[in-house]
Amino acid sequence: MTNVRALVLERQHELKLREIDLPQTVGAGEVRIKIHTVGICGSDVHYYTHGRIGPFVVEAPMVLGHEAAGTVVETGEGVEHLKVGDRVSMEPGIPDSNSRASRLGLYNIDPAVRFWATPPIHGVLTPYVVHPANYTFKLPDNVSFAEGAMVEPFAVGMQAAAKAKIAPGDTAVVIGAGPIGTMVAIAALAGGCARAIVADLAHPKLDIAGGYQGVIPVNIRDKSLAAEVKRLTDGWGADVVFECSGSSKAWETLLDLPRPGGAVVVVGLPVAPIAFDVATASTKEVRIETVFRYAHQYERAIALMGSGRVDLKPLISATFPFEDSITAFDRAVEARPADVKLQIRLPD
């Protein structure tokens, strides 16, 4: 363990930039990475404001941050696909490779997974981190560090699009135009959807999402989403509906949106159990899929970004220096309507 500077969540509502002991020794199969950029995720903010997410409770000081990109500065024994100087993005969840879930390829739902900035595992808002090389991915030269730090949330969108089983020309509905909702829409379009109807209450976020070709923004303060979907699909309904808001209210009319035989992909997590209309789901034979993080999506996400088909730069609202990390988090708590993704840049 080495004493290093980091952004530490001491307890609910209390952040400090201070020294903390973190592992810095590189073992076999690992790499040491100089962190360049870290994105602020909604889960980071939730731990700051609530001290817990479901069963994960902050009971000891914890370093925040799990959306990151940086440069390899040291490689451990046996690492052959990475070298010092490589620019990389890191997948933050490390499963037990021998678990049944991992052996089935479902490593994201391995109960033993250790995920950055999920209690009690430290995150990466600190200058250096040691990480398994197999969960560290080289960035193309045309993908910046800032974009590299967007791979993690984009991987959620990729997982959702994969679970949807999109067919070319499909119509998607995305409820929620926050960072995840917008990236789900982008992934759905990249995956073959002809259009994505994106619904939200916030005009600024809808304006940003609407800047992407194929996105049809709908402000549900002004219009009925169900009526718009019927109008745009000649009364048939959407092929796939992505629920990304986590709002229980969205579920009150959600099943009005998919076509018969369509799909609903659940991405947002309501804070409490919801009522579910089984009869409508059954009579329409709606397929229900759920998403928890992602598996096998980083290389695909990076490939799309590197190809130029996916541009996530418009979603980066502001970047703060590391010494202003607490200010960055306080702004994230404000949830300004025009903010999509806030990032923190570590010192060079």
PDB file of C-alpha atoms in Angstrom, residues 56 108-109 113 159 163 266 269 290-295:
ATOM      1  CA  PHE A  56     -24.155  -1.215  -1.125  1.00  0.00           C
ATOM      2  CA  ASN A 108     -21.274  -8.703 -15.070  1.00  0.00           C
ATOM      3  CA  ILE A 109     -23.734 -10.534 -12.806  1.00  0.00           C
ATOM      4  CA  VAL A 113     -17.543  -8.954  -8.921  1.00  0.00           C
ATOM      5  CA  GLN A 159     -25.422  -3.786 -23.508  1.00  0.00           C
ATOM      6  CA  LYS A 163     -30.245  -7.191 -25.186  1.00  0.00           C
ATOM      7  CA  VAL A 266     -35.137  -1.977 -18.526  1.00  0.00           C
ATOM      8  CA  LEU A 269     -33.582   1.391 -11.712  1.00  0.00           C
ATOM      9  CA  THR A 290     -33.059  -6.202 -18.074  1.00  0.00           C
ATOM     10  CA  VAL A 291     -29.600  -4.663 -18.004  1.00  0.00           C
ATOM     11  CA  PHE A 292     -27.021  -4.643 -15.222  1.00  0.00           C
ATOM     12  CA  ARG A 293     -23.845  -2.897 -16.292  1.00  0.00           C
ATOM     13  CA  TYR A 294     -22.369  -4.773 -19.310  1.00  0.00           C
ATOM     14  CA  ALA A 295     -20.311  -7.731 -20.445  1.00  0.00           C
TER      15      ALA A 295
END
